[in-house]
Coordinates of C-alpha atoms in Angstrom, one line a residue:
X28 CA -125.6 136.3 68.1
X29 CA -128.0 133.3 67.2
X30 CA -131.8 134.0 67.3
X31 CA -133.7 131.9 69.8
X32 CA -137.3 130.6 69.1
X33 CA -140.0 129.2 71.3
X34 CA -140.9 126.3 68.7
X35 CA -138.9 124.7 65.8
X36 CA -141.6 125.8 63.4
X37 CA -141.2 129.4 64.5
X38 CA -137.5 129.0 63.6
X39 CA -138.2 127.5 60.3
X40 CA -140.8 130.2 59.5
X41 CA -138.3 132.8 60.4
X42 CA -135.6 131.3 58.0
X43 CA -138.1 130.9 55.4
X44 CA -138.8 134.7 55.5
X45 CA -135.2 135.9 56.0
X46 CA -132.9 133.4 54.2
X47 CA -132.0 135.6 51.1
X48 CA -131.4 138.6 53.5
X49 CA -128.8 136.2 55.4
X50 CA -127.3 134.9 52.4
X51 CA -126.9 138.4 51.0
X52 CA -125.3 139.5 54.3
X53 CA -122.7 136.6 53.9
X54 CA -124.2 133.8 55.8
X55 CA -123.7 130.6 53.9
X56 CA -125.3 128.2 56.4
X57 CA -127.8 128.1 59.3
X58 CA -128.0 125.4 62.0
X59 CA -131.2 124.6 64.0
X60 CA -130.3 123.3 67.4
X61 CA -132.6 122.5 70.4
X62 CA -132.5 123.9 73.9
X63 CA -129.7 121.8 74.9
X64 CA -127.5 122.8 72.1
X65 CA -128.0 119.5 70.2
X66 CA -127.8 120.2 66.6
X67 CA -131.0 119.1 64.6
X68 CA -129.9 120.1 61.1
X69 CA -127.8 122.3 59.0
X70 CA -129.2 123.9 56.0
X71 CA -127.0 125.6 53.0
X72 CA -128.5 128.8 52.1
X73 CA -126.6 128.8 48.8
X74 CA -128.4 125.3 47.9
X75 CA -131.5 127.0 48.7
X76 CA -130.8 129.9 46.4
X77 CA -129.9 127.3 43.5
X78 CA -132.9 125.1 44.1

């Protein structure tokens, strides 16, 4: 189930805190969408690990 956040900054902060746990759990990428479902961007967690 997708997480929901009040602001884009809240969502990005959450991803910044939990991305390693998500990757270890098998999540390879995350998508940030606005309230209407429009995708703002997709981020590869594997790429973040290798950076």
